[in-house]
């Protein structure tokens, strides 16, 4: 039987060009940084909390030292290591900030973990809506005026939760938003899962949006594995202000995280911090930025290619649209995969290639040449107009909200128009719910998710028999 034992070595052996998570892009980066020999011995370092190894939940020695490195790197009040991803940091941050029954304001394009925090905490959530980049059909930034509106209409809201950057790399004006939140007595929690690198781009004056740490947020959650040099499932939680009750936060982290945290994951967090604290890490950031700039300088060489441009864009997220050459997103991804190039995300006509600290000029060269070859083959076929286009990108359904059902049943998608969702309906990736518990399902939404499933895309909340949980 073909399994992970077969697939993973086979994929690695093909020398793929990674434009997906994680940010290190493979062993070559660690070899170059001088940690190759250490990581070749990982199985022998897979230990538990033996004497001398410290404890993640009572950090006093070697783990505390790693936390102190991140505290210095980000200028935080305190930094916590996370081995259950950014999701656990978001859950703990929200539950720390809001007691049961409290009102919280969350961006409607938030990750599903934030909605899970609302459900677990018995919180009263109101939504903040992002701008829409109409030309590309994707969500943009959260405008400060929208945060002001929401806080004015919801006096007593205890915290505001927004993603910045979002999955496509569009950032929000955190400096202005944090001031508005604090004027209204609300804490600001920023899901910066896609922007762990912004602080280091910022320090070198490379022209990136301001990080949430520098922008005045109270708590910032970073997925270091997405763009920096840690293993998948690692992240950090930066507490930036004294508005946060640390003992309560630590209690929630102990409740939510594994009681057997992986020392291999924590080792990768230490390696990443050590690299970033040294000149070779700063040079790696500069080389990464140079490679990314090289793509934007050369992308005009590809006929029919459009790339996302936005004033608040984290340009390490490269968003490709070749619909003018006759390719929807799924078709473009398939063509790239044939050339051993593996993007992160497809939505509609957009393919998002996620670069990271391990991205090299050679990776960018291979991407450019692949895109040129794809465009050339499309032109030679002369049938671009005949290609089937994917479903239009849907990033936001403003649905009627009712009470969350206390009892539910599973019904076929085709029978659910007008019914109230009892769970989240979430395309993954990007992990942003199209419908939340208590929202009324529309024909447009159900048609859209049916199209996604027909194309083989993952939609959490729809089972293998195309059923949805709805209120009874």
mmCIF file of N, CA and C in Angstrom, residues 143-250:
data_model
loop_
_atom_site.group_PDB
_atom_site.id
_atom_site.type_symbol
_atom_site.label_atom_id
_atom_site.label_comp_id
_atom_site.label_asym_id
_atom_site.label_seq_id
_atom_site.Cartn_x
_atom_site.Cartn_y
_atom_site.Cartn_z
ATOM 1 N N UNK A 143 -10.007 48.445 7.072
ATOM 2 C CA UNK A 143 -9.842 49.895 7.146
ATOM 3 C C UNK A 143 -10.007 50.382 8.581
ATOM 4 N N UNK A 144 -9.179 51.329 9.027
ATOM 5 C CA UNK A 144 -9.359 51.897 10.363
ATOM 6 C C UNK A 144 -10.773 52.444 10.582
ATOM 7 N N UNK A 145 -11.369 53.009 9.551
ATOM 8 C CA UNK A 145 -12.722 53.556 9.690
ATOM 9 C C UNK A 145 -13.737 52.460 9.995
ATOM 10 N N UNK A 146 -13.521 51.254 9.473
ATOM 11 C CA UNK A 146 -14.411 50.131 9.755
ATOM 12 C C UNK A 146 -14.271 49.685 11.205
ATOM 13 N N UNK A 147 -13.051 49.722 11.729
ATOM 14 C CA UNK A 147 -12.835 49.387 13.141
ATOM 15 C C UNK A 147 -13.487 50.435 14.032
ATOM 16 N N UNK A 148 -13.356 51.704 13.666
ATOM 17 C CA UNK A 148 -13.993 52.791 14.428
ATOM 18 C C UNK A 148 -15.504 52.622 14.436
ATOM 19 N N UNK A 149 -16.060 52.305 13.267
ATOM 20 C CA UNK A 149 -17.504 52.091 13.184
ATOM 21 C C UNK A 149 -17.953 50.967 14.106
ATOM 22 N N UNK A 150 -17.258 49.848 14.024
ATOM 23 C CA UNK A 150 -17.662 48.679 14.795
ATOM 24 C C UNK A 150 -17.552 48.930 16.296
ATOM 25 N N UNK A 151 -16.504 49.597 16.719
ATOM 26 C CA UNK A 151 -16.340 49.881 18.149
ATOM 27 C C UNK A 151 -17.374 50.887 18.637
ATOM 28 N N UNK A 152 -17.707 51.861 17.808
ATOM 29 C CA UNK A 152 -18.722 52.851 18.188
ATOM 30 C C UNK A 152 -20.098 52.219 18.309
ATOM 31 N N UNK A 153 -20.373 51.242 17.450
ATOM 32 C CA UNK A 153 -21.675 50.573 17.484
ATOM 33 C C UNK A 153 -21.746 49.470 18.535
ATOM 34 N N UNK A 154 -20.598 49.091 19.087
ATOM 35 C CA UNK A 154 -20.551 48.016 20.071
ATOM 36 C C UNK A 154 -19.763 48.451 21.303
ATOM 37 N N UNK A 155 -20.272 49.438 22.040
ATOM 38 C CA UNK A 155 -19.563 49.888 23.234
ATOM 39 C C UNK A 155 -19.397 48.730 24.223
ATOM 40 N N UNK A 156 -18.245 48.677 24.851
ATOM 41 C CA UNK A 156 -17.981 47.598 25.793
ATOM 42 C C UNK A 156 -17.293 46.404 25.181
ATOM 43 N N UNK A 157 -17.075 46.417 23.859
ATOM 44 C CA UNK A 157 -16.324 45.325 23.234
ATOM 45 C C UNK A 157 -14.933 45.266 23.853
ATOM 46 N N UNK A 158 -14.504 44.068 24.237
ATOM 47 C CA UNK A 158 -13.262 43.951 25.009
ATOM 48 C C UNK A 158 -12.032 43.747 24.135
ATOM 49 N N UNK A 159 -12.223 43.226 22.933
ATOM 50 C CA UNK A 159 -11.055 43.049 22.072
ATOM 51 C C UNK A 159 -11.461 43.030 20.607
ATOM 52 N N UNK A 160 -10.478 43.335 19.773
ATOM 53 C CA UNK A 160 -10.622 43.319 18.321
ATOM 54 C C UNK A 160 -9.580 42.344 17.780
ATOM 55 N N UNK A 161 -10.007 41.478 16.857
ATOM 56 C CA UNK A 161 -9.109 40.469 16.280
ATOM 57 C C UNK A 161 -9.122 40.607 14.767
ATOM 58 N N UNK A 162 -7.944 40.837 14.190
ATOM 59 C CA UNK A 162 -7.863 40.974 12.734
ATOM 60 C C UNK A 162 -6.639 40.225 12.209
ATOM 61 N N UNK A 163 -6.704 39.744 10.944
ATOM 62 C CA UNK A 163 -5.515 39.168 10.309
ATOM 63 C C UNK A 163 -4.746 40.248 9.559
ATOM 64 N N UNK A 164 -3.429 40.232 9.688
ATOM 65 C CA UNK A 164 -2.581 41.148 8.912
ATOM 66 C C UNK A 164 -1.152 40.604 8.932
ATOM 67 N N UNK A 165 -0.646 40.187 7.775
ATOM 68 C CA UNK A 165 -1.231 40.146 6.436
ATOM 69 C C UNK A 165 -2.322 39.075 6.354
ATOM 70 N N UNK A 166 -3.209 39.237 5.336
ATOM 71 C CA UNK A 166 -4.130 38.142 5.076
ATOM 72 C C UNK A 166 -3.426 37.106 4.205
ATOM 73 N N UNK A 167 -4.135 36.081 3.782
ATOM 74 C CA UNK A 167 -3.487 34.972 3.071
ATOM 75 C C UNK A 167 -2.807 35.435 1.780
ATOM 76 N N UNK A 168 -3.329 36.500 1.168
ATOM 77 C CA UNK A 168 -2.772 36.979 -0.087
ATOM 78 C C UNK A 168 -1.654 37.987 0.130
ATOM 79 N N UNK A 169 -1.387 38.334 1.400
ATOM 80 C CA UNK A 169 -0.290 39.242 1.715
ATOM 81 C C UNK A 169 -0.701 40.686 1.929
ATOM 82 N N UNK A 170 -1.998 40.973 1.906
ATOM 83 C CA UNK A 170 -2.438 42.360 2.084
ATOM 84 C C UNK A 170 -2.513 42.677 3.580
ATOM 85 N N UNK A 171 -1.811 43.736 3.976
ATOM 86 C CA UNK A 171 -1.730 44.142 5.378
ATOM 87 C C UNK A 171 -2.701 45.275 5.681
ATOM 88 N N UNK A 172 -2.968 45.463 6.965
ATOM 89 C CA UNK A 172 -3.811 46.561 7.430
ATOM 90 C C UNK A 172 -2.949 47.593 8.149
ATOM 91 N N UNK A 173 -3.498 48.789 8.332
ATOM 92 C CA UNK A 173 -2.800 49.881 9.020
ATOM 93 C C UNK A 173 -2.910 49.650 10.525
ATOM 94 N N UNK A 174 -2.011 48.814 11.053
ATOM 95 C CA UNK A 174 -2.093 48.427 12.459
ATOM 96 C C UNK A 174 -1.857 49.612 13.381
ATOM 97 N N UNK A 175 -0.997 50.539 13.005
ATOM 98 C CA UNK A 175 -0.717 51.695 13.859
ATOM 99 C C UNK A 175 -1.990 52.498 14.124
ATOM 100 N N UNK A 176 -2.755 52.759 13.078
ATOM 101 C CA UNK A 176 -4.005 53.524 13.251
ATOM 102 C C UNK A 176 -5.053 52.693 13.984
ATOM 103 N N UNK A 177 -5.150 51.417 13.643
ATOM 104 C CA UNK A 177 -6.164 50.558 14.256
ATOM 105 C C UNK A 177 -5.902 50.374 15.743
ATOM 106 N N UNK A 178 -4.640 50.219 16.129
ATOM 107 C CA UNK A 178 -4.333 50.030 17.557
ATOM 108 C C UNK A 178 -4.718 51.265 18.365
ATOM 109 N N UNK A 179 -4.489 52.442 17.832
ATOM 110 C CA UNK A 179 -4.866 53.673 18.536
ATOM 111 C C UNK A 179 -6.384 53.743 18.732
ATOM 112 N N UNK A 180 -7.123 53.380 17.699
ATOM 113 C CA UNK A 180 -8.588 53.398 17.781
ATOM 114 C C UNK A 180 -9.065 52.408 18.830
ATOM 115 N N UNK A 181 -8.502 51.211 18.820
ATOM 116 C CA UNK A 181 -8.893 50.183 19.799
ATOM 117 C C UNK A 181 -8.641 50.668 21.218
ATOM 118 N N UNK A 182 -7.486 51.220 21.468
ATOM 119 C CA UNK A 182 -7.125 51.626 22.824
ATOM 120 C C UNK A 182 -7.945 52.819 23.293
ATOM 121 N N UNK A 183 -8.316 53.699 22.372
ATOM 122 C CA UNK A 183 -9.203 54.818 22.729
ATOM 123 C C UNK A 183 -10.563 54.317 23.194
ATOM 124 N N UNK A 184 -10.977 53.160 22.677
ATOM 125 C CA UNK A 184 -12.266 52.572 23.059
ATOM 126 C C UNK A 184 -12.121 51.542 24.180
ATOM 127 N N UNK A 185 -10.918 51.394 24.718
ATOM 128 C CA UNK A 185 -10.700 50.460 25.815
ATOM 129 C C UNK A 185 -10.661 49.005 25.411
ATOM 130 N N UNK A 186 -10.402 48.721 24.130
ATOM 131 C CA UNK A 186 -10.354 47.343 23.626
ATOM 132 C C UNK A 186 -8.918 46.943 23.325
ATOM 133 N N UNK A 187 -8.598 45.703 23.604
ATOM 134 C CA UNK A 187 -7.288 45.156 23.231
ATOM 135 C C UNK A 187 -7.293 44.802 21.750
ATOM 136 N N UNK A 188 -6.115 44.861 21.138
ATOM 137 C CA UNK A 188 -5.976 44.484 19.733
ATOM 138 C C UNK A 188 -5.120 43.223 19.630
ATOM 139 N N UNK A 189 -5.710 42.172 19.073
ATOM 140 C CA UNK A 189 -5.011 40.913 18.819
ATOM 141 C C UNK A 189 -4.830 40.788 17.311
ATOM 142 N N UNK A 190 -3.596 40.624 16.873
ATOM 143 C CA UNK A 190 -3.330 40.528 15.443
ATOM 144 C C UNK A 190 -2.864 39.116 15.089
ATOM 145 N N UNK A 191 -3.596 38.502 14.195
ATOM 146 C CA UNK A 191 -3.212 37.225 13.611
ATOM 147 C C UNK A 191 -2.207 37.530 12.500
ATOM 148 N N UNK A 192 -0.929 37.526 12.874
ATOM 149 C CA UNK A 192 0.151 37.811 11.932
ATOM 150 C C UNK A 192 0.826 36.501 11.517
ATOM 151 N N UNK A 193 -0.001 35.468 11.383
ATOM 152 C CA UNK A 193 0.528 34.152 11.035
ATOM 153 C C UNK A 193 1.360 34.196 9.765
ATOM 154 N N UNK A 194 0.952 35.041 8.823
ATOM 155 C CA UNK A 194 1.655 35.120 7.544
ATOM 156 C C UNK A 194 2.730 36.198 7.522
ATOM 157 N N UNK A 195 3.013 36.810 8.660
ATOM 158 C CA UNK A 195 3.951 37.939 8.645
ATOM 159 C C UNK A 195 5.026 37.893 9.708
ATOM 160 N N UNK A 196 5.478 36.697 10.093
ATOM 161 C CA UNK A 196 6.524 36.605 11.120
ATOM 162 C C UNK A 196 7.804 37.313 10.696
ATOM 163 N N UNK A 197 7.980 37.496 9.406
ATOM 164 C CA UNK A 197 9.195 38.098 8.854
ATOM 165 C C UNK A 197 9.147 39.614 8.778
ATOM 166 N N UNK A 198 7.978 40.223 8.923
ATOM 167 C CA UNK A 198 7.849 41.659 8.662
ATOM 168 C C UNK A 198 8.763 42.495 9.547
ATOM 169 N N UNK A 199 8.909 42.089 10.805
ATOM 170 C CA UNK A 199 9.776 42.834 11.731
ATOM 171 C C UNK A 199 11.200 42.923 11.195
ATOM 172 N N UNK A 200 11.671 41.884 10.533
ATOM 173 C CA UNK A 200 13.056 41.844 10.077
ATOM 174 C C UNK A 200 13.223 42.549 8.734
ATOM 175 N N UNK A 201 12.203 42.499 7.893
ATOM 176 C CA UNK A 201 12.203 43.319 6.677
ATOM 177 C C UNK A 201 12.198 44.804 7.053
ATOM 178 N N UNK A 202 11.406 45.118 8.047
ATOM 179 C CA UNK A 202 11.248 46.485 8.536
ATOM 180 C C UNK A 202 12.571 47.035 9.073
ATOM 181 N N UNK A 203 13.274 46.226 9.865
ATOM 182 C CA UNK A 203 14.522 46.675 10.486
ATOM 183 C C UNK A 203 15.594 47.014 9.456
ATOM 184 N N UNK A 204 15.504 46.367 8.294
ATOM 185 C CA UNK A 204 16.486 46.628 7.250
ATOM 186 C C UNK A 204 16.006 47.653 6.229
ATOM 187 N N UNK A 205 14.845 48.260 6.495
ATOM 188 C CA UNK A 205 14.348 49.317 5.629
ATOM 189 C C UNK A 205 14.058 48.864 4.219
ATOM 190 N N UNK A 206 13.453 47.686 4.070
ATOM 191 C CA UNK A 206 13.243 47.100 2.750
ATOM 192 C C UNK A 206 11.885 47.447 2.138
ATOM 193 N N UNK A 207 11.148 48.352 2.788
ATOM 194 C CA UNK A 207 9.925 48.863 2.174
ATOM 195 C C UNK A 207 8.702 47.994 2.327
ATOM 196 N N UNK A 208 8.624 47.238 3.420
ATOM 197 C CA UNK A 208 7.468 46.383 3.674
ATOM 198 C C UNK A 208 6.507 47.079 4.640
ATOM 199 N N UNK A 209 5.242 46.622 4.693
ATOM 200 C CA UNK A 209 4.310 47.193 5.668
ATOM 201 C C UNK A 209 4.819 47.030 7.093
ATOM 202 N N UNK A 210 4.373 47.916 7.972
ATOM 203 C CA UNK A 210 4.791 47.902 9.377
ATOM 204 C C UNK A 210 4.267 46.642 10.061
ATOM 205 N N UNK A 211 5.111 46.018 10.857
ATOM 206 C CA UNK A 211 4.698 44.828 11.595
ATOM 207 C C UNK A 211 3.714 45.194 12.692
ATOM 208 N N UNK A 212 2.941 44.206 13.136
ATOM 209 C CA UNK A 212 1.984 44.449 14.224
ATOM 210 C C UNK A 212 2.701 44.743 15.527
ATOM 211 N N UNK A 213 3.904 44.188 15.711
ATOM 212 C CA UNK A 213 4.674 44.479 16.924
ATOM 213 C C UNK A 213 5.021 45.961 16.991
ATOM 214 N N UNK A 214 5.464 46.518 15.866
ATOM 215 C CA UNK A 214 5.826 47.936 15.829
ATOM 216 C C UNK A 214 4.595 48.835 15.754
ATOM 217 N N UNK A 215 3.456 48.256 15.364
ATOM 218 C CA UNK A 215 2.252 49.062 15.166
ATOM 219 C C UNK A 215 1.400 49.263 16.397
ATOM 220 N N UNK A 216 1.777 48.669 17.530
ATOM 221 C CA UNK A 216 1.050 48.927 18.765
ATOM 222 C C UNK A 216 0.030 47.888 19.163
ATOM 223 N N UNK A 217 0.028 46.726 18.525
ATOM 224 C CA UNK A 217 -0.900 45.660 18.915
ATOM 225 C C UNK A 217 -0.544 45.140 20.307
ATOM 226 N N UNK A 218 -1.537 44.591 20.994
ATOM 227 C CA UNK A 218 -1.312 44.058 22.345
ATOM 228 C C UNK A 218 -0.765 42.642 22.325
ATOM 229 N N UNK A 219 -1.314 41.799 21.458
ATOM 230 C CA UNK A 219 -0.809 40.448 21.279
ATOM 231 C C UNK A 219 -0.692 40.163 19.790
ATOM 232 N N UNK A 220 0.415 39.534 19.408
ATOM 233 C CA UNK A 220 0.691 39.241 18.003
ATOM 234 C C UNK A 220 1.093 37.778 17.904
ATOM 235 N N UNK A 221 0.420 37.049 17.027
ATOM 236 C CA UNK A 221 0.685 35.625 16.859
ATOM 237 C C UNK A 221 1.310 35.409 15.491
ATOM 238 N N UNK A 222 2.510 34.800 15.474
ATOM 239 C CA UNK A 222 3.288 34.604 14.255
ATOM 240 C C UNK A 222 3.518 33.122 13.979
ATOM 241 N N UNK A 223 3.177 32.679 12.790
ATOM 242 C CA UNK A 223 3.546 31.329 12.355
ATOM 243 C C UNK A 223 4.955 31.388 11.780
ATOM 244 N N UNK A 224 5.948 31.147 12.618
ATOM 245 C CA UNK A 224 7.329 31.203 12.136
ATOM 246 C C UNK A 224 7.576 30.179 11.031
ATOM 247 N N UNK A 225 6.822 29.077 11.049
ATOM 248 C CA UNK A 225 7.047 28.043 10.033
ATOM 249 C C UNK A 225 6.601 28.479 8.648
ATOM 250 N N UNK A 226 5.696 29.438 8.553
ATOM 251 C CA UNK A 226 5.174 29.815 7.240
ATOM 252 C C UNK A 226 6.225 30.513 6.386
ATOM 253 N N UNK A 227 7.001 31.413 6.987
ATOM 254 C CA UNK A 227 7.940 32.199 6.180
ATOM 255 C C UNK A 227 9.374 32.159 6.695
ATOM 256 N N UNK A 228 9.595 31.736 7.923
ATOM 257 C CA UNK A 228 10.946 31.708 8.478
ATOM 258 C C UNK A 228 11.468 30.262 8.533
ATOM 259 N N UNK A 229 12.396 29.970 9.436
ATOM 260 C CA UNK A 229 13.143 28.716 9.355
ATOM 261 C C UNK A 229 12.808 27.762 10.491
ATOM 262 N N UNK A 230 11.526 27.493 10.727
ATOM 263 C CA UNK A 230 11.135 26.511 11.729
ATOM 264 C C UNK A 230 10.284 25.430 11.079
ATOM 265 N N UNK A 231 10.106 24.334 11.808
ATOM 266 C CA UNK A 231 9.348 23.210 11.276
ATOM 267 C C UNK A 231 7.844 23.482 11.357
ATOM 268 N N UNK A 232 7.110 22.825 10.475
ATOM 269 C CA UNK A 232 5.658 22.982 10.431
ATOM 270 C C UNK A 232 5.042 22.706 11.804
ATOM 271 N N UNK A 233 4.106 23.559 12.188
ATOM 272 C CA UNK A 233 3.355 23.508 13.451
ATOM 273 C C UNK A 233 3.986 24.380 14.533
ATOM 274 N N UNK A 234 5.063 25.087 14.219
ATOM 275 C CA UNK A 234 5.679 25.974 15.207
ATOM 276 C C UNK A 234 5.227 27.412 14.996
ATOM 277 N N UNK A 235 5.161 28.141 16.095
ATOM 278 C CA UNK A 235 4.743 29.541 16.064
ATOM 279 C C UNK A 235 5.197 30.204 17.358
ATOM 280 N N UNK A 236 4.979 31.520 17.440
ATOM 281 C CA UNK A 236 5.251 32.247 18.677
ATOM 282 C C UNK A 236 4.113 33.224 18.955
ATOM 283 N N UNK A 237 3.938 33.541 20.216
ATOM 284 C CA UNK A 237 2.962 34.523 20.650
ATOM 285 C C UNK A 237 3.722 35.654 21.344
ATOM 286 N N UNK A 238 3.686 36.836 20.757
ATOM 287 C CA UNK A 238 4.359 38.001 21.323
ATOM 288 C C UNK A 238 3.361 38.854 22.107
ATOM 289 N N UNK A 239 3.586 38.987 23.402
ATOM 290 C CA UNK A 239 2.812 39.911 24.235
ATOM 291 C C UNK A 239 3.559 41.237 24.242
ATOM 292 N N UNK A 240 2.897 42.288 23.777
ATOM 293 C CA UNK A 240 3.584 43.559 23.568
ATOM 294 C C UNK A 240 3.270 44.609 24.627
ATOM 295 N N UNK A 241 2.147 44.495 25.338
ATOM 296 C CA UNK A 241 1.747 45.551 26.273
ATOM 297 C C UNK A 241 1.344 44.963 27.615
ATOM 298 N N UNK A 242 1.155 45.860 28.583
ATOM 299 C CA UNK A 242 0.746 45.418 29.927
ATOM 300 C C UNK A 242 -0.761 45.278 30.055
ATOM 301 N N UNK A 243 -1.496 45.367 28.950
ATOM 302 C CA UNK A 243 -2.941 45.122 28.988
ATOM 303 C C UNK A 243 -3.252 43.628 29.120
ATOM 304 N N UNK A 244 -2.237 42.795 28.949
ATOM 305 C CA UNK A 244 -2.428 41.346 28.931
ATOM 306 C C UNK A 244 -2.081 40.763 30.294
ATOM 307 N N UNK A 245 -2.993 39.951 30.839
ATOM 308 C CA UNK A 245 -2.752 39.264 32.105
ATOM 309 C C UNK A 245 -1.985 37.975 31.820
ATOM 310 N N UNK A 246 -0.695 37.977 32.119
ATOM 311 C CA UNK A 246 0.167 36.854 31.752
ATOM 312 C C UNK A 246 -0.212 35.543 32.446
ATOM 313 N N UNK A 247 -0.522 35.534 33.763
ATOM 314 C CA UNK A 247 -0.902 34.259 34.380
ATOM 315 C C UNK A 247 -2.123 33.609 33.724
ATOM 316 N N UNK A 248 -3.116 34.422 33.372
ATOM 317 C CA UNK A 248 -4.301 33.871 32.702
ATOM 318 C C UNK A 248 -3.930 33.314 31.336
ATOM 319 N N UNK A 249 -3.117 34.054 30.600
ATOM 320 C CA UNK A 249 -2.678 33.585 29.285
ATOM 321 C C UNK A 249 -1.926 32.261 29.408
ATOM 322 N N UNK A 250 -1.048 32.166 30.374
ATOM 323 C CA UNK A 250 -0.278 30.931 30.560
ATOM 324 C C UNK A 250 -1.175 29.765 30.961
#
